[in-house]
mmCIF file of C-alpha atoms and ligand atoms in Angstrom:
data_model
loop_
_atom_site.group_PDB
_atom_site.id
_atom_site.type_symbol
_atom_site.label_atom_id
_atom_site.label_comp_id
_atom_site.label_asym_id
_atom_site.label_seq_id
_atom_site.Cartn_x
_atom_site.Cartn_y
_atom_site.Cartn_z
ATOM 1 C CA MET V 1 15.328 -23.116 7.424
ATOM 2 C CA LYS V 2 12.607 -20.543 6.776
ATOM 3 C CA ALA V 3 13.759 -17.309 5.148
ATOM 4 C CA ARG V 4 13.538 -14.456 7.577
ATOM 5 C CA ILE V 5 11.926 -11.389 6.066
ATOM 6 C CA LEU V 6 11.803 -8.045 7.806
ATOM 7 C CA VAL V 7 8.602 -6.245 7.115
ATOM 8 C CA THR V 8 8.597 -2.546 8.023
ATOM 9 C CA GLY V 9 5.144 -1.071 8.456
ATOM 10 C CA GLY V 10 4.067 -4.737 9.052
ATOM 11 C CA THR V 11 1.029 -3.703 11.146
ATOM 12 C CA GLY V 12 -0.269 -1.327 8.529
ATOM 13 C CA TYR V 13 -3.002 -2.101 5.966
ATOM 14 C CA ILE V 14 -0.847 -3.645 3.081
ATOM 15 C CA GLY V 15 1.846 -4.713 5.441
ATOM 16 C CA SER V 16 -0.354 -6.898 7.561
ATOM 17 C CA HIS V 17 -1.897 -8.626 4.432
ATOM 18 C CA THR V 18 1.679 -9.204 3.238
ATOM 19 C CA VAL V 19 2.733 -10.780 6.585
ATOM 20 C CA VAL V 20 -0.222 -13.233 6.322
ATOM 21 C CA GLU V 21 0.793 -14.195 2.771
ATOM 22 C CA LEU V 22 4.458 -14.598 3.875
ATOM 23 C CA ILE V 23 3.562 -16.781 6.775
ATOM 24 C CA GLN V 24 1.249 -18.959 4.587
ATOM 25 C CA ALA V 25 4.059 -19.279 1.886
ATOM 26 C CA GLY V 26 6.459 -20.672 4.713
ATOM 27 C CA TYR V 27 8.450 -17.465 5.467
ATOM 28 C CA GLU V 28 9.315 -16.030 8.953
ATOM 29 C CA PRO V 29 8.269 -12.357 8.759
ATOM 30 C CA ILE V 30 9.608 -10.059 11.455
ATOM 31 C CA ILE V 31 7.512 -6.822 11.846
ATOM 32 C CA VAL V 32 8.898 -3.402 12.679
ATOM 33 C CA ASP V 33 6.331 -0.559 12.999
ATOM 34 C CA SER V 34 6.241 2.731 14.923
ATOM 35 C CA LEU V 35 2.662 2.218 15.680
ATOM 36 C CA GLU V 36 1.995 5.880 14.750
ATOM 37 C CA ASN V 37 -0.554 4.750 12.314
ATOM 38 C CA SER V 38 -1.399 1.234 13.168
ATOM 39 C CA TYR V 39 -2.343 -0.904 16.185
ATOM 40 C CA LEU V 40 -0.724 -3.647 18.069
ATOM 41 C CA GLN V 41 -4.091 -5.685 17.966
ATOM 42 C CA VAL V 42 -3.341 -6.238 14.158
ATOM 43 C CA LEU V 43 -1.047 -9.080 15.441
ATOM 44 C CA ASP V 44 -4.251 -10.690 16.929
ATOM 45 C CA GLY V 45 -5.727 -10.734 13.448
ATOM 46 C CA ILE V 46 -2.711 -12.072 11.774
ATOM 47 C CA GLU V 47 -2.572 -14.911 14.442
ATOM 48 C CA LYS V 48 -6.214 -15.746 13.926
ATOM 49 C CA ILE V 49 -5.659 -16.195 10.329
ATOM 50 C CA THR V 50 -2.441 -17.943 10.364
ATOM 51 C CA GLY V 51 -2.141 -19.627 13.752
ATOM 52 C CA ILE V 52 1.258 -17.782 14.086
ATOM 53 C CA ARG V 53 1.986 -14.694 15.946
ATOM 54 C CA PRO V 54 4.845 -12.976 14.131
ATOM 55 C CA GLU V 55 7.806 -11.410 16.089
ATOM 56 C CA PHE V 56 7.181 -7.645 16.490
ATOM 57 C CA HIS V 57 9.514 -4.707 17.372
ATOM 58 C CA LYS V 58 8.205 -1.188 17.885
ATOM 59 C CA VAL V 59 10.865 0.843 16.135
ATOM 60 C CA ASN V 60 10.727 4.314 14.543
ATOM 61 C CA LEU V 61 12.966 3.987 11.538
ATOM 62 C CA ARG V 62 13.340 7.699 10.987
ATOM 63 C CA ILE V 63 15.401 7.824 14.155
ATOM 64 C CA LYS V 64 18.867 6.639 13.215
ATOM 65 C CA LYS V 65 19.720 5.392 16.609
ATOM 66 C CA GLU V 66 16.631 3.407 17.039
ATOM 67 C CA THR V 67 17.232 1.863 13.711
ATOM 68 C CA GLU V 68 20.784 0.885 14.509
ATOM 69 C CA ASP V 69 19.813 -0.447 17.837
ATOM 70 C CA PHE V 70 17.261 -2.623 16.373
ATOM 71 C CA PHE V 71 19.405 -4.091 13.709
ATOM 72 C CA ASN V 72 21.992 -4.880 16.432
ATOM 73 C CA THR V 73 19.417 -7.269 18.033
ATOM 74 C CA ILE V 74 17.829 -9.127 15.226
ATOM 75 C CA GLY V 75 20.260 -11.446 13.757
ATOM 76 C CA ASN V 76 20.221 -12.902 10.275
ATOM 77 C CA ILE V 77 17.663 -11.402 7.836
ATOM 78 C CA ASP V 78 17.276 -12.541 4.295
ATOM 79 C CA GLY V 79 15.272 -9.660 2.837
ATOM 80 C CA VAL V 80 13.280 -6.537 3.687
ATOM 81 C CA ILE V 81 9.892 -5.317 2.415
ATOM 82 C CA HIS V 82 9.559 -1.748 3.215
ATOM 83 C CA PHE V 83 6.137 -0.510 3.757
ATOM 84 C CA ALA V 84 6.715 2.003 6.709
ATOM 85 C CA ALA V 85 5.836 5.389 5.529
ATOM 86 C CA PHE V 86 3.373 8.323 5.969
ATOM 87 C CA LYS V 87 0.651 8.135 3.144
ATOM 88 C CA ALA V 88 -1.949 10.699 3.569
ATOM 89 C CA VAL V 89 -1.895 12.928 0.498
ATOM 90 C CA GLY V 90 -3.682 16.029 2.063
ATOM 91 C CA GLU V 91 -1.574 15.999 5.191
ATOM 92 C CA SER V 92 1.494 15.806 3.140
ATOM 93 C CA VAL V 93 0.454 19.105 1.578
ATOM 94 C CA SER V 94 -0.011 20.676 4.952
ATOM 95 C CA HIS V 95 3.109 19.024 6.489
ATOM 96 C CA PRO V 96 5.529 18.468 3.507
ATOM 97 C CA LEU V 97 8.850 18.430 5.719
ATOM 98 C CA SER V 98 7.555 15.824 7.946
ATOM 99 C CA TYR V 99 6.705 13.668 4.948
ATOM 100 C CA TYR V 100 10.066 14.069 3.507
ATOM 101 C CA GLU V 101 11.758 13.663 6.963
ATOM 102 C CA ASN V 102 9.896 10.438 7.723
ATOM 103 C CA ASN V 103 9.596 8.674 4.502
ATOM 104 C CA LEU V 104 13.149 9.518 3.166
ATOM 105 C CA ASN V 105 15.167 9.319 6.468
ATOM 106 C CA SER V 106 13.541 5.995 7.153
ATOM 107 C CA LEU V 107 14.510 4.591 3.862
ATOM 108 C CA ILE V 108 17.998 5.843 4.073
ATOM 109 C CA TYR V 109 18.762 4.506 7.512
ATOM 110 C CA LEU V 110 17.235 1.226 6.513
ATOM 111 C CA ILE V 111 19.430 0.875 3.501
ATOM 112 C CA GLN V 112 22.567 2.007 5.416
ATOM 113 C CA GLU V 113 21.932 -0.770 7.946
ATOM 114 C CA MET V 114 21.263 -3.260 5.111
ATOM 115 C CA VAL V 115 24.526 -2.428 3.449
ATOM 116 C CA GLN V 116 26.462 -2.490 6.661
ATOM 117 C CA ARG V 117 25.176 -5.955 7.577
ATOM 118 C CA GLY V 118 25.091 -7.510 4.057
ATOM 119 C CA ILE V 119 21.344 -7.760 3.659
ATOM 120 C CA LYS V 120 21.056 -7.651 -0.045
ATOM 121 C CA ASN V 121 17.249 -7.691 -0.930
ATOM 122 C CA ILE V 122 14.661 -5.016 -0.597
ATOM 123 C CA VAL V 123 11.202 -4.743 -1.926
ATOM 124 C CA PHE V 124 9.749 -1.167 -1.901
ATOM 125 C CA SER V 125 6.266 -0.040 -1.632
ATOM 126 C CA SER V 126 5.764 2.574 -4.386
ATOM 127 C CA SER V 127 2.857 4.062 -6.137
ATOM 128 C CA CYS V 128 1.374 4.826 -9.503
ATOM 129 C CA THR V 129 1.379 8.560 -8.382
ATOM 130 C CA VAL V 130 4.976 8.597 -9.855
ATOM 131 C CA TYR V 131 3.356 8.704 -13.351
ATOM 132 C CA ALA V 132 1.040 11.729 -12.288
ATOM 133 C CA GLN V 133 -1.375 11.789 -15.409
ATOM 134 C CA PRO V 134 0.316 9.768 -18.149
ATOM 135 C CA ASP V 135 -0.098 10.574 -21.864
ATOM 136 C CA GLN V 136 -0.973 7.033 -22.658
ATOM 137 C CA LEU V 137 -3.329 4.511 -20.931
ATOM 138 C CA PRO V 138 -2.809 1.825 -19.715
ATOM 139 C CA VAL V 139 0.282 3.021 -18.244
ATOM 140 C CA SER V 140 3.462 0.818 -18.506
ATOM 141 C CA GLU V 141 6.531 0.939 -16.413
ATOM 142 C CA GLN V 142 8.313 2.604 -19.331
ATOM 143 C CA ALA V 143 6.191 5.816 -19.082
ATOM 144 C CA GLU V 144 7.870 8.918 -18.149
ATOM 145 C CA ILE V 145 8.178 9.687 -14.361
ATOM 146 C CA ARG V 146 6.620 13.091 -13.574
ATOM 147 C CA LYS V 147 6.587 15.142 -10.443
ATOM 148 C CA PRO V 148 3.685 13.774 -8.540
ATOM 149 C CA TYR V 149 1.036 16.242 -7.419
ATOM 150 C CA SER V 150 1.693 15.925 -3.634
ATOM 151 C CA PRO V 151 4.776 15.814 -1.407
ATOM 152 C CA TYR V 152 3.683 12.358 -0.440
ATOM 153 C CA GLY V 153 3.878 11.262 -3.936
ATOM 154 C CA ASN V 154 7.117 13.013 -4.441
ATOM 155 C CA THR V 155 8.564 10.966 -1.471
ATOM 156 C CA LYS V 156 7.692 7.823 -3.509
ATOM 157 C CA LYS V 157 9.472 9.201 -6.609
ATOM 158 C CA ILE V 158 12.512 10.222 -4.629
ATOM 159 C CA SER V 159 12.637 7.115 -2.683
ATOM 160 C CA GLU V 160 12.808 4.999 -6.009
ATOM 161 C CA GLU V 161 15.696 7.240 -7.155
ATOM 162 C CA ILE V 162 17.498 6.675 -3.765
ATOM 163 C CA ILE V 163 17.022 2.877 -4.190
ATOM 164 C CA GLU V 164 18.158 2.937 -7.694
ATOM 165 C CA ASP V 165 21.371 4.965 -6.893
ATOM 166 C CA ALA V 166 22.051 2.758 -3.824
ATOM 167 C CA VAL V 167 21.637 -0.596 -5.854
ATOM 168 C CA ASN V 168 24.129 0.793 -8.497
ATOM 169 C CA THR V 169 26.828 1.345 -5.791
ATOM 170 C CA TYR V 170 26.316 -1.360 -3.061
ATOM 171 C CA PRO V 171 25.759 -5.037 -3.244
ATOM 172 C CA LEU V 172 21.944 -4.634 -3.138
ATOM 173 C CA ASN V 173 19.118 -5.960 -5.302
ATOM 174 C CA ALA V 174 15.708 -4.035 -5.238
ATOM 175 C CA ILE V 175 12.307 -4.426 -6.634
ATOM 176 C CA SER V 176 9.870 -1.321 -6.454
ATOM 177 C CA LEU V 177 6.224 -2.248 -6.840
ATOM 178 C CA ARG V 178 4.056 0.538 -8.055
ATOM 179 C CA TYR V 179 0.514 0.093 -6.593
ATOM 180 C CA PHE V 180 -2.490 1.479 -8.239
ATOM 181 C CA ASN V 181 -5.463 1.671 -5.827
ATOM 182 C CA PRO V 182 -5.369 -0.996 -3.122
ATOM 183 C CA ILE V 183 -8.812 -1.732 -1.614
ATOM 184 C CA GLY V 184 -10.592 -4.755 -0.044
ATOM 185 C CA ALA V 185 -9.603 -6.757 2.945
ATOM 186 C CA HIS V 186 -8.663 -10.314 4.116
ATOM 187 C CA PRO V 187 -11.694 -12.605 3.443
ATOM 188 C CA SER V 188 -11.643 -13.593 7.130
ATOM 189 C CA ALA V 189 -12.351 -9.909 8.021
ATOM 190 C CA CYS V 190 -9.743 -10.192 10.654
ATOM 191 C CA ILE V 191 -7.573 -7.629 9.217
ATOM 192 C CA GLY V 192 -8.135 -4.603 6.856
ATOM 193 C CA GLU V 193 -7.723 -0.923 6.497
ATOM 194 C CA LEU V 194 -7.925 1.212 9.617
ATOM 195 C CA PRO V 195 -8.046 4.845 8.622
ATOM 196 C CA GLN V 196 -7.615 7.206 11.419
ATOM 197 C CA GLY V 197 -10.195 10.143 11.559
ATOM 198 C CA ILE V 198 -12.178 11.081 8.386
ATOM 199 C CA PRO V 199 -10.859 8.876 5.518
ATOM 200 C CA ASN V 200 -9.281 10.387 2.545
ATOM 201 C CA ASN V 201 -9.675 7.470 0.231
ATOM 202 C CA LEU V 202 -12.904 6.380 -1.486
ATOM 203 C CA MET V 203 -13.406 2.840 -0.243
ATOM 204 C CA PRO V 204 -13.266 3.456 3.473
ATOM 205 C CA TYR V 205 -15.536 6.512 2.881
ATOM 206 C CA ILE V 206 -18.103 4.338 1.137
ATOM 207 C CA THR V 207 -18.115 1.749 3.978
ATOM 208 C CA GLN V 208 -18.145 4.237 6.671
ATOM 209 C CA THR V 209 -21.056 5.946 4.937
ATOM 210 C CA ALA V 210 -22.915 2.623 4.587
ATOM 211 C CA LYS V 211 -22.345 2.002 8.216
ATOM 212 C CA GLY V 212 -23.840 5.508 9.118
ATOM 213 C CA ILE V 213 -20.562 6.925 10.497
ATOM 214 C CA ARG V 214 -20.488 9.468 7.605
ATOM 215 C CA LYS V 215 -23.659 11.218 6.361
ATOM 216 C CA LYS V 216 -22.817 11.060 2.676
ATOM 217 C CA ILE V 217 -20.203 10.605 0.143
ATOM 218 C CA THR V 218 -19.165 13.466 -2.183
ATOM 219 C CA VAL V 219 -18.134 12.286 -5.599
ATOM 220 C CA PHE V 220 -15.259 14.548 -6.520
ATOM 221 C CA GLY V 221 -16.272 15.847 -9.903
ATOM 222 C CA ASN V 222 -18.395 14.523 -12.706
ATOM 223 C CA ASP V 223 -17.032 16.466 -15.667
ATOM 224 C CA TYR V 224 -13.909 14.629 -16.375
ATOM 225 C CA PRO V 225 -13.376 13.110 -19.896
ATOM 226 C CA THR V 226 -14.405 9.574 -18.679
ATOM 227 C CA PRO V 227 -17.427 7.350 -19.513
ATOM 228 C CA ASP V 228 -19.615 8.761 -16.776
ATOM 229 C CA GLY V 229 -17.580 11.917 -16.020
ATOM 230 C CA THR V 230 -16.101 10.673 -12.730
ATOM 231 C CA CYS V 231 -12.460 9.755 -12.227
ATOM 232 C CA VAL V 232 -11.217 6.260 -13.409
ATOM 233 C CA ARG V 233 -8.845 4.208 -11.112
ATOM 234 C CA ASP V 234 -7.427 0.781 -11.190
ATOM 235 C CA TYR V 235 -8.612 -0.719 -7.935
ATOM 236 C CA ILE V 236 -6.709 -3.724 -6.825
ATOM 237 C CA HIS V 237 -7.515 -6.189 -4.082
ATOM 238 C CA VAL V 238 -4.976 -5.873 -1.200
ATOM 239 C CA VAL V 239 -4.759 -9.825 -1.029
ATOM 240 C CA ASP V 240 -3.555 -9.804 -4.687
ATOM 241 C CA LEU V 241 -1.176 -6.980 -3.780
ATOM 242 C CA ALA V 242 0.211 -9.012 -0.800
ATOM 243 C CA LYS V 243 0.754 -12.063 -2.831
ATOM 244 C CA ALA V 244 2.820 -10.067 -5.472
ATOM 245 C CA HIS V 245 5.084 -9.010 -2.566
ATOM 246 C CA VAL V 246 5.769 -12.597 -1.747
ATOM 247 C CA ILE V 247 6.679 -13.341 -5.351
ATOM 248 C CA ALA V 248 8.915 -10.381 -5.488
ATOM 249 C CA ILE V 249 10.925 -11.185 -2.334
ATOM 250 C CA GLU V 250 11.172 -14.688 -3.443
ATOM 251 C CA ARG V 251 12.512 -13.567 -6.771
ATOM 252 C CA LEU V 252 15.230 -11.581 -4.928
ATOM 253 C CA VAL V 253 16.133 -14.147 -2.203
ATOM 254 C CA SER V 254 16.456 -16.930 -4.847
ATOM 255 C CA GLN V 255 18.374 -14.541 -7.071
ATOM 256 C CA LYS V 256 16.098 -14.868 -10.039
ATOM 257 C CA ASN V 257 15.990 -11.063 -10.729
ATOM 258 C CA ALA V 258 17.090 -10.162 -14.198
ATOM 259 C CA THR V 259 18.648 -6.850 -13.112
ATOM 260 C CA LYS V 260 19.779 -5.306 -9.828
ATOM 261 C CA TYR V 261 16.762 -3.012 -9.883
ATOM 262 C CA GLU V 262 13.299 -3.920 -11.204
ATOM 263 C CA VAL V 263 10.108 -2.038 -11.304
ATOM 264 C CA PHE V 264 6.528 -3.550 -11.687
ATOM 265 C CA ASN V 265 3.064 -2.063 -11.898
ATOM 266 C CA LEU V 266 0.604 -3.769 -9.682
ATOM 267 C CA GLY V 267 -2.955 -3.297 -10.815
ATOM 268 C CA THR V 268 -5.722 -5.197 -12.518
ATOM 269 C CA GLY V 269 -5.465 -3.422 -15.747
ATOM 270 C CA ARG V 270 -9.007 -2.339 -15.679
ATOM 271 C CA GLY V 271 -10.106 0.959 -14.674
ATOM 272 C CA TYR V 272 -13.559 1.801 -12.853
ATOM 273 C CA THR V 273 -15.183 5.089 -12.393
ATOM 274 C CA VAL V 274 -16.106 6.332 -8.883
ATOM 275 C CA LEU V 275 -19.801 5.774 -9.711
ATOM 276 C CA GLU V 276 -19.099 2.181 -10.920
ATOM 277 C CA VAL V 277 -17.408 1.394 -7.497
ATOM 278 C CA ILE V 278 -20.355 3.036 -5.690
ATOM 279 C CA HIS V 279 -22.763 0.948 -7.630
ATOM 280 C CA ALA V 280 -20.785 -2.250 -7.263
ATOM 281 C CA PHE V 281 -20.932 -1.759 -3.545
ATOM 282 C CA GLU V 282 -24.703 -1.154 -3.594
ATOM 283 C CA ARG V 283 -25.204 -4.265 -5.718
ATOM 284 C CA GLN V 284 -23.165 -6.587 -3.629
ATOM 285 C CA THR V 285 -24.392 -5.350 -0.219
ATOM 286 C CA GLY V 286 -27.903 -4.314 -1.027
ATOM 287 C CA ILE V 287 -27.217 -1.030 0.760
ATOM 288 C CA LYS V 288 -28.223 2.241 -0.885
ATOM 289 C CA LEU V 289 -25.476 4.780 -0.517
ATOM 290 C CA ASN V 290 -26.195 8.510 0.103
ATOM 291 C CA TYR V 291 -23.950 10.231 -2.281
ATOM 292 C CA GLU V 292 -23.800 13.623 -4.050
ATOM 293 C CA ILE V 293 -21.719 15.055 -6.868
ATOM 294 C CA GLY V 294 -19.265 17.816 -5.584
ATOM 295 C CA PRO V 295 -16.468 19.804 -7.093
ATOM 296 C CA ARG V 296 -13.226 18.217 -8.312
ATOM 297 C CA ARG V 297 -10.523 17.542 -5.612
ATOM 298 C CA SER V 298 -7.402 19.268 -6.444
ATOM 299 C CA GLY V 299 -4.461 17.077 -7.423
ATOM 300 C CA ASP V 300 -6.776 14.155 -8.782
ATOM 301 C CA VAL V 301 -5.955 12.872 -12.196
ATOM 302 C CA ALA V 302 -8.822 12.073 -14.525
ATOM 303 C CA ALA V 303 -8.005 8.510 -15.262
ATOM 304 C CA ILE V 304 -5.136 6.062 -14.588
ATOM 305 C CA TYR V 305 -4.939 2.209 -14.875
ATOM 306 C CA ALA V 306 -2.164 -0.080 -15.271
ATOM 307 C CA ASP V 307 -0.486 -2.038 -18.077
ATOM 308 C CA THR V 308 0.167 -5.234 -16.013
ATOM 309 C CA SER V 309 1.860 -7.185 -18.795
ATOM 310 C CA PHE V 310 5.360 -6.878 -17.317
ATOM 311 C CA ALA V 311 4.263 -8.194 -13.863
ATOM 312 C CA THR V 312 2.363 -10.986 -15.547
ATOM 313 C CA ASN V 313 5.084 -12.025 -17.923
ATOM 314 C CA VAL V 314 8.118 -11.690 -15.634
ATOM 315 C CA LEU V 315 6.622 -12.333 -12.149
ATOM 316 C CA GLY V 316 3.939 -14.790 -13.350
ATOM 317 C CA TRP V 317 1.574 -12.786 -11.147
ATOM 318 C CA VAL V 318 -1.922 -11.679 -12.055
ATOM 319 C CA ALA V 319 -4.601 -9.992 -9.963
ATOM 320 C CA GLU V 320 -7.378 -12.547 -9.518
ATOM 321 C CA ARG V 321 -10.076 -10.840 -7.325
ATOM 322 C CA ASP V 322 -12.664 -8.689 -9.063
ATOM 323 C CA ILE V 323 -14.287 -5.417 -8.005
ATOM 324 C CA ASP V 324 -17.296 -7.293 -6.481
ATOM 325 C CA ASN V 325 -14.904 -9.179 -4.225
ATOM 326 C CA MET V 326 -13.066 -6.066 -3.313
ATOM 327 C CA VAL V 327 -16.095 -4.204 -2.224
ATOM 328 C CA ILE V 328 -17.679 -7.047 -0.283
ATOM 329 C CA THR V 329 -14.530 -7.831 1.663
ATOM 330 C CA SER V 330 -14.199 -4.085 2.388
ATOM 331 C CA TRP V 331 -17.734 -4.142 3.776
ATOM 332 C CA ARG V 332 -17.266 -7.395 5.831
ATOM 333 C CA TRP V 333 -14.163 -5.724 7.357
ATOM 334 C CA GLU V 334 -16.085 -2.416 8.105
ATOM 335 C CA GLU V 335 -18.610 -4.602 9.859
ATOM 336 C CA ASN V 336 -16.057 -6.289 12.024
ATOM 337 C CA ILE V 337 -13.765 -3.317 12.964
ATOM 338 C CA ARG V 338 -15.913 -2.291 16.120
ATOM 339 C CA ASN V 339 -15.971 -6.010 17.313
ATOM 340 C CA ILE V 340 -12.178 -5.937 17.234
ATOM 341 C CA TYR V 341 -11.461 -2.342 18.166
ATOM 342 C CA GLY V 342 -14.493 -1.273 20.159
ATOM 343 C CA SER V 343 -15.235 2.443 20.100
ATOM 344 C CA LEU V 344 -11.849 3.237 18.719
ATOM 345 C CA PHE V 345 -13.243 3.442 15.322
ATOM 346 C CA ASN V 346 -16.575 5.231 15.729
HETATM 347 C C1 LIG Q 401 -4.712 8.593 -3.464
HETATM 348 C C2 LIG Q 401 -3.454 9.258 -3.652
HETATM 349 C C3 LIG Q 401 -2.307 8.415 -4.116
HETATM 350 C C4 LIG Q 401 -2.173 7.337 -3.205
HETATM 351 C C5 LIG Q 401 -3.541 6.566 -3.027
HETATM 352 C C6 LIG Q 401 -3.377 5.436 -1.874
HETATM 353 C C7 LIG Q 401 -4.403 11.538 -4.402
HETATM 354 C C8 LIG Q 401 -4.395 12.674 -5.366
HETATM 355 N N1 LIG Q 401 -3.780 10.408 -4.624
HETATM 356 O O1 LIG Q 401 -5.032 8.068 -4.778
HETATM 357 O O2 LIG Q 401 -1.185 9.124 -4.361
HETATM 358 O O3 LIG Q 401 -1.158 6.453 -3.593
HETATM 359 O O4 LIG Q 401 -4.458 7.457 -2.491
HETATM 360 O O5 LIG Q 401 -3.360 6.060 -0.603
HETATM 361 O O6 LIG Q 401 -4.968 11.718 -3.329
HETATM 362 N N2 LIG Q 401 -13.146 10.107 -4.479
HETATM 363 C C9 LIG Q 401 -14.416 10.618 -4.347
HETATM 364 N N3 LIG Q 401 -14.848 10.885 -3.028
HETATM 365 C C10 LIG Q 401 -14.212 10.602 -1.955
HETATM 366 C C11 LIG Q 401 -12.907 10.030 -2.066
HETATM 367 C C12 LIG Q 401 -12.419 9.728 -3.353
HETATM 368 O O7 LIG Q 401 -15.044 10.856 -5.363
HETATM 369 O O8 LIG Q 401 -14.710 10.953 -0.803
HETATM 370 C C13 LIG Q 401 -12.642 9.750 -5.680
HETATM 371 C C14 LIG Q 401 -11.366 10.552 -6.046
HETATM 372 O O9 LIG Q 401 -11.679 11.693 -6.745
HETATM 373 C C15 LIG Q 401 -10.553 9.428 -6.983
HETATM 374 C C16 LIG Q 401 -11.127 8.205 -6.482
HETATM 375 O O10 LIG Q 401 -12.391 8.327 -5.717
HETATM 376 O O11 LIG Q 401 -11.086 9.570 -8.228
HETATM 377 C C17 LIG Q 401 -10.186 7.398 -5.687
HETATM 378 O O12 LIG Q 401 -9.734 8.259 -4.701
HETATM 379 P P1 LIG Q 401 -8.737 7.766 -3.487
HETATM 380 O O13 LIG Q 401 -9.251 6.514 -2.875
HETATM 381 O O14 LIG Q 401 -8.421 8.978 -2.570
HETATM 382 O O15 LIG Q 401 -7.323 7.375 -4.364
HETATM 383 P P2 LIG Q 401 -6.526 8.273 -5.281
HETATM 384 O O16 LIG Q 401 -6.783 9.637 -5.196
HETATM 385 O O17 LIG Q 401 -6.616 7.694 -6.657
#
């Protein structure tokens, strides 16, 4: 029988790509999502790619009663991949309490239900933001955890701590995956990132500028101690990231984990500057981007990229898609968004 994996936030950007990879690896994913930051049409994209329309439940996990009611209906679950969370850094600064309320309550209620029902395996969607600006690059999982620069980032740090404490007490096993900078889209261009309003992140800003939706990109600072003065990040293709989740849940379900709580960096191990990403996009698409250098954005670290050796050695996972693949799939997706969602994304 296929293992049944609950995917919270499964209609979101990384969640939807993971659902596709789970289906293709022979799992039965069950999606819960509040649809506050994603769309039901994502299921069409998943179905188009895989031929399977996954089971979907609209649930708001930060409401305890909704979470309880949902778990009362779903039957046996072999593991959970928990993506559902708010993720806009700027918004988390203006609305810190809703970020703590949403991201932490939903995690707590989810784990309570898991413990009560004997569901033992959880993969958690964490972030390299828990390292803030590390002293040493590339940064490994052993690096000191520091207070992240935003309430959003802090919810990831606190969530990891909650999970670790829960795992120490209850019959639970967990893997936290610390993502670096996920970009790119499925090669079919049927699913991808759907930022609401003006994007905060670099890649959707680039594609929307190329599309003419935004007038120009502002590069946030060119006086950092980096090769061209712009910030360095470890961009990772969302499909590579999704595949790592399948490996992680497989590791837990088949009880191959070495300890009850494990943490892995997910990046390529290579850093690119903002200008390098812009130029890779221009090269791959032939589109000249309108950009200007602006002031630094507060809260940005100068450079961060992953030491990926732990994930490679232990999970046997390695990011296979390069920056060219990342920018071109992002662009194909941007070109297709309006075919799927009409004017919703103008
Ligand atoms: C951000 C979050 C991080 C979160 C991640 C994924 C911050 C400080 N960090 O990472 O916690 O996990 O998103 O959601 O916001 N840039 C520009 N112009 C733009 C947009 C971005 O120059 O219009 C630059 C930024 O300065 C940065 C790089 O592009 O150097 C990447 O930015 P972004 O995509 O927002 O990701 P991060 O800030 O690294």
